PDB file of C-alpha atoms in Angstrom:
ATOM      1  CA  MET A   1       5.435 -52.226  32.582  1.00 63.00           C
ATOM      2  CA  GLN A   2       6.901 -50.077  29.356  1.00 67.00           C
ATOM      3  CA  SER A   3       3.406 -49.908  28.281  1.00 68.00           C
ATOM      4  CA  SER A   4       2.390 -48.860  31.085  1.00 67.00           C
ATOM      5  CA  ILE A   5       4.541 -46.547  31.352  1.00 70.00           C
ATOM      6  CA  SER A   6       3.854 -45.080  27.893  1.00 68.00           C
ATOM      7  CA  VAL A   7       0.379 -44.426  28.726  1.00 61.00           C
ATOM      8  CA  VAL A   8       1.929 -42.694  32.074  1.00 59.00           C
ATOM      9  CA  LEU A   9       3.511 -39.994  29.612  1.00 57.00           C
ATOM     10  CA  LEU A  10       0.596 -39.623  26.647  1.00 58.00           C
ATOM     11  CA  ILE A  11      -1.459 -38.502  29.585  1.00 71.00           C
ATOM     12  CA  VAL A  12       0.694 -36.503  31.868  1.00 60.00           C
ATOM     13  CA  LEU A  13       1.671 -34.996  28.011  1.00 55.00           C
ATOM     14  CA  PHE A  14      -1.837 -34.474  27.462  1.00 60.00           C
ATOM     15  CA  ALA A  15      -2.979 -32.973  30.512  1.00 61.00           C
ATOM     16  CA  GLY A  16      -0.019 -30.698  30.121  1.00 62.00           C
ATOM     17  CA  VAL A  17      -1.439 -29.952  26.524  1.00 53.00           C
ATOM     18  CA  VAL A  18      -5.225 -29.331  28.176  1.00 52.00           C
ATOM     19  CA  GLU A  19      -3.631 -27.137  31.461  1.00 62.00           C
ATOM     20  CA  LEU A  20      -1.807 -25.108  28.355  1.00 56.00           C
ATOM     21  CA  CYS A  21      -4.998 -24.365  26.577  1.00 57.00           C
ATOM     22  CA  GLY A  22      -7.259 -23.584  29.067  1.00 57.00           C
ATOM     23  CA  ASN A  23      -4.772 -20.404  30.672  1.00 51.00           C
ATOM     24  CA  VAL A  24      -4.742 -19.144  27.577  1.00 48.00           C
ATOM     25  CA  ASN A  25      -6.445 -15.828  27.473  1.00 47.00           C
ATOM     26  CA  THR A  26      -9.046 -15.262  24.677  1.00 45.00           C
ATOM     27  CA  ALA A  27      -9.711 -11.177  24.855  1.00 46.00           C
ATOM     28  CA  THR A  28      -8.806  -9.496  21.856  1.00 43.00           C
ATOM     29  CA  PRO A  29      -6.430  -6.956  21.916  1.00 45.00           C
ATOM     30  CA  ALA A  30      -8.747  -4.587  21.870  1.00 46.00           C
ATOM     31  CA  ALA A  31     -10.637  -5.705  24.402  1.00 42.00           C
ATOM     32  CA  ALA A  32      -7.818  -6.047  27.015  1.00 42.00           C
ATOM     33  CA  GLU A  33      -7.046  -3.860  29.981  1.00 46.00           C
ATOM     34  CA  ASN A  34      -4.274  -0.965  28.952  1.00 49.00           C
ATOM     35  CA  LYS A  35      -2.777  -1.657  32.414  1.00 51.00           C
ATOM     36  CA  THR A  36       0.295  -2.947  34.235  1.00 50.00           C
ATOM     37  CA  GLU A  37       1.325  -4.334  37.849  1.00 54.00           C
ATOM     38  CA  GLY A  38      -0.186  -1.867  40.352  1.00 56.00           C
ATOM     39  CA  GLY A  39      -2.730  -0.547  38.126  1.00 58.00           C
ATOM     40  CA  ARG A  40      -0.250   1.976  36.287  1.00 54.00           C
ATOM     41  CA  LYS A  41      -1.355   2.416  32.692  1.00 53.00           C
ATOM     42  CA  ARG A  42       0.961   1.502  29.346  1.00 51.00           C
ATOM     43  CA  ARG A  43       2.106   4.990  27.204  1.00 50.00           C
ATOM     44  CA  HIS A  44       1.604   2.359  24.365  1.00 50.00           C
ATOM     45  CA  VAL A  45      -0.565   3.088  22.957  1.00 48.00           C
ATOM     46  CA  TYR A  46      -2.621   1.344  19.510  1.00 60.00           C
ATOM     47  CA  ASN A  47      -4.174   3.262  16.793  1.00 71.00           C
ATOM     48  CA  VAL A  48      -4.738   6.496  18.243  1.00 73.00           C
ATOM     49  CA  ASP A  49      -7.390   8.892  16.049  1.00 80.00           C
ATOM     50  CA  GLU A  50      -4.692  11.958  15.780  1.00 90.00           C
ATOM     51  CA  ILE A  51      -0.935  12.098  17.308  1.00 93.00           C
ATOM     52  CA  GLN A  52       0.552  16.060  17.531  1.00 95.00           C
ATOM     53  CA  VAL A  53       4.401  15.628  16.129  1.00 95.00           C
ATOM     54  CA  GLU A  54       5.509  19.129  16.945  1.00 95.00           C
ATOM     55  CA  LEU A  55       9.413  19.340  15.763  1.00 94.00           C
ATOM     56  CA  HIS A  56      10.930  22.195  17.301  1.00 93.00           C
ATOM     57  CA  THR A  57      13.703  24.340  14.598  1.00 94.00           C
ATOM     58  CA  THR A  58      16.266  26.368  14.193  1.00 92.00           C
ATOM     59  CA  LEU A  59      14.806  27.777  11.453  1.00 91.00           C
ATOM     60  CA  THR A  60      12.782  31.008  11.118  1.00 88.00           C
ATOM     61  CA  SER A  61       9.731  30.071   8.686  1.00 88.00           C
ATOM     62  CA  ALA A  62       9.618  26.973   6.789  1.00 90.00           C
ATOM     63  CA  SER A  63       7.855  24.717   4.089  1.00 89.00           C
ATOM     64  CA  ASP A  64       7.699  21.779   2.027  1.00 89.00           C
ATOM     65  CA  VAL A  65      10.615  22.335   1.423  1.00 91.00           C
ATOM     66  CA  GLU A  66      11.546  21.596   4.974  1.00 92.00           C
ATOM     67  CA  PHE A  67       9.461  18.291   5.464  1.00 91.00           C
ATOM     68  CA  SER A  68      10.490  17.378   2.353  1.00 91.00           C
ATOM     69  CA  LYS A  69      14.271  17.708   4.074  1.00 92.00           C
ATOM     70  CA  ILE A  70      12.425  15.836   6.857  1.00 91.00           C
ATOM     71  CA  GLU A  71      10.857  13.088   5.069  1.00 90.00           C
ATOM     72  CA  ASN A  72      13.889  12.449   2.501  1.00 90.00           C
ATOM     73  CA  VAL A  73      16.177  11.510   5.054  1.00 88.00           C
ATOM     74  CA  VAL A  74      13.749   9.754   8.040  1.00 87.00           C
ATOM     75  CA  GLY A  75      13.618   6.532   4.731  1.00 78.00           C
ATOM     76  CA  PRO A  76      10.875   4.731   3.846  1.00 81.00           C
ATOM     77  CA  ALA A  77      10.894   3.559   7.407  1.00 83.00           C
ATOM     78  CA  TYR A  78       7.816   5.801   8.414  1.00 89.00           C
ATOM     79  CA  GLU A  79       6.761   6.514   4.597  1.00 87.00           C
ATOM     80  CA  GLN A  80       3.386   4.703   5.409  1.00 88.00           C
ATOM     81  CA  LEU A  81       3.214   6.967   8.902  1.00 87.00           C
ATOM     82  CA  VAL A  82       3.171  10.007   7.718  1.00 87.00           C
ATOM     83  CA  ALA A  83       1.284   9.455   4.702  1.00 86.00           C
ATOM     84  CA  GLY A  84      -1.676  11.088   5.178  1.00 84.00           C
ATOM     85  CA  ALA A  85      -0.051  13.220   7.624  1.00 91.00           C
ATOM     86  CA  LYS A  86      -1.506  17.139   8.158  1.00 94.00           C
ATOM     87  CA  ARG A  87       1.840  19.164   8.281  1.00 94.00           C
ATOM     88  CA  HIS A  88       1.318  22.787   9.813  1.00 93.00           C
ATOM     89  CA  VAL A  89       3.589  24.958  10.453  1.00 94.00           C
ATOM     90  CA  GLN A  90       3.821  27.969  13.875  1.00 92.00           C
ATOM     91  CA  THR A  91       6.592  30.398  14.502  1.00 87.00           C
ATOM     92  CA  ASP A  92       6.433  31.402  18.308  1.00 80.00           C
ATOM     93  CA  VAL A  93       6.814  35.220  19.240  1.00 77.00           C
ATOM     94  CA  ASN A  94      10.496  34.436  19.525  1.00 81.00           C
ATOM     95  CA  GLY A  95      10.714  33.967  16.051  1.00 83.00           C
ATOM     96  CA  ILE A  96      11.071  30.477  15.764  1.00 86.00           C
ATOM     97  CA  THR A  97       9.240  28.271  13.771  1.00 92.00           C
ATOM     98  CA  VAL A  98       7.501  24.830  14.761  1.00 94.00           C
ATOM     99  CA  MET A  99       6.882  21.974  12.283  1.00 94.00           C
ATOM    100  CA  LYS A 100       4.000  19.850  13.112  1.00 95.00           C
ATOM    101  CA  TYR A 101       2.820  16.749  11.957  1.00 94.00           C
ATOM    102  CA  THR A 102      -0.631  15.253  12.623  1.00 95.00           C
ATOM    103  CA  LEU A 103      -0.753  12.064  12.566  1.00 92.00           C
ATOM    104  CA  ILE A 104      -3.931   9.995  11.628  1.00 89.00           C
ATOM    105  CA  ASN A 105      -4.914   6.785  13.400  1.00 88.00           C
ATOM    106  CA  ALA A 106      -0.952   5.925  13.680  1.00 89.00           C
ATOM    107  CA  ASP A 107       0.526   3.935  17.118  1.00 90.00           C
ATOM    108  CA  CYS A 108       1.837   6.163  19.404  1.00 92.00           C
ATOM    109  CA  GLY A 109       5.279   4.281  20.518  1.00 92.00           C
ATOM    110  CA  GLU A 110       6.052   4.506  16.653  1.00 92.00           C
ATOM    111  CA  ALA A 111       5.315   8.121  16.613  1.00 93.00           C
ATOM    112  CA  GLN A 112       7.974   8.820  19.102  1.00 94.00           C
ATOM    113  CA  LEU A 113      10.107   6.345  17.141  1.00 94.00           C
ATOM    114  CA  PHE A 114       9.540   8.900  14.343  1.00 94.00           C
ATOM    115  CA  ALA A 115       9.925  11.708  16.227  1.00 94.00           C
ATOM    116  CA  ARG A 116      13.242  10.184  17.471  1.00 95.00           C
ATOM    117  CA  ALA A 117      14.650   9.396  14.378  1.00 94.00           C
ATOM    118  CA  ILE A 118      13.664  13.011  13.134  1.00 94.00           C
ATOM    119  CA  LYS A 119      15.838  14.832  15.786  1.00 94.00           C
ATOM    120  CA  ASP A 120      18.487  12.554  15.820  1.00 93.00           C
ATOM    121  CA  THR A 121      19.545  12.844  11.721  1.00 92.00           C
ATOM    122  CA  THR A 122      18.113  16.812  10.941  1.00 92.00           C
ATOM    123  CA  SER A 123      20.350  19.711  11.585  1.00 92.00           C
ATOM    124  CA  PHE A 124      18.022  22.352  11.867  1.00 94.00           C
ATOM    125  CA  VAL A 125      15.649  20.324  14.773  1.00 94.00           C
ATOM    126  CA  THR A 126      16.688  20.544  17.651  1.00 93.00           C
ATOM    127  CA  GLY A 127      14.121  18.675  20.318  1.00 94.00           C
ATOM    128  CA  ALA A 128      10.128  16.537  19.415  1.00 95.00           C
ATOM    129  CA  THR A 129       7.268  16.913  21.496  1.00 96.00           C
ATOM    130  CA  VAL A 130       4.397  14.220  21.086  1.00 95.00           C
ATOM    131  CA  THR A 131       0.734  14.364  21.805  1.00 95.00           C
ATOM    132  CA  CYS A 132      -0.839  11.226  22.284  1.00 92.00           C
ATOM    133  CA  ASN A 133      -3.602  10.168  23.846  1.00 88.00           C
ATOM    134  CA  ASN A 134      -3.508  12.716  26.600  1.00 88.00           C
ATOM    135  CA  GLN A 135       0.165  11.630  27.338  1.00 91.00           C
ATOM    136  CA  VAL A 136       3.085  14.591  26.342  1.00 94.00           C
ATOM    137  CA  SER A 137       6.419  12.836  25.709  1.00 92.00           C
ATOM    138  CA  ASN A 138       9.342  15.490  25.157  1.00 93.00           C
ATOM    139  CA  MET A 139      12.954  14.416  22.790  1.00 89.00           C
TER     140      MET A 139
END
């Protein structure tokens, strides 16, 4: 009697493992469809070729010194993200300087966290805009 119970339990266990293995999605993350329930697209995109991060400042001019200040404040957490980034400065018609990063082959979510960290920890940055995969996020 005990051996038949053990055999039944072993068969049930084996059937459960087979069932679990049969339901595993074997698609690669790049090939998996990037949608949520209801068909809406997710905002989080991996490895986008170019991501624009615009930092709205209180400055009337900016140079490499200000970029260095930002990178020192956010520290090594984003060091790899900004390693290959292009840096630009643009002054609008009101004389306000916008500091821009063009991030290459980066993650949208990480770029948003980077922009928020800068805004939260740098006194001369008043806001940030991240453009990733034709979607704009304002902070």
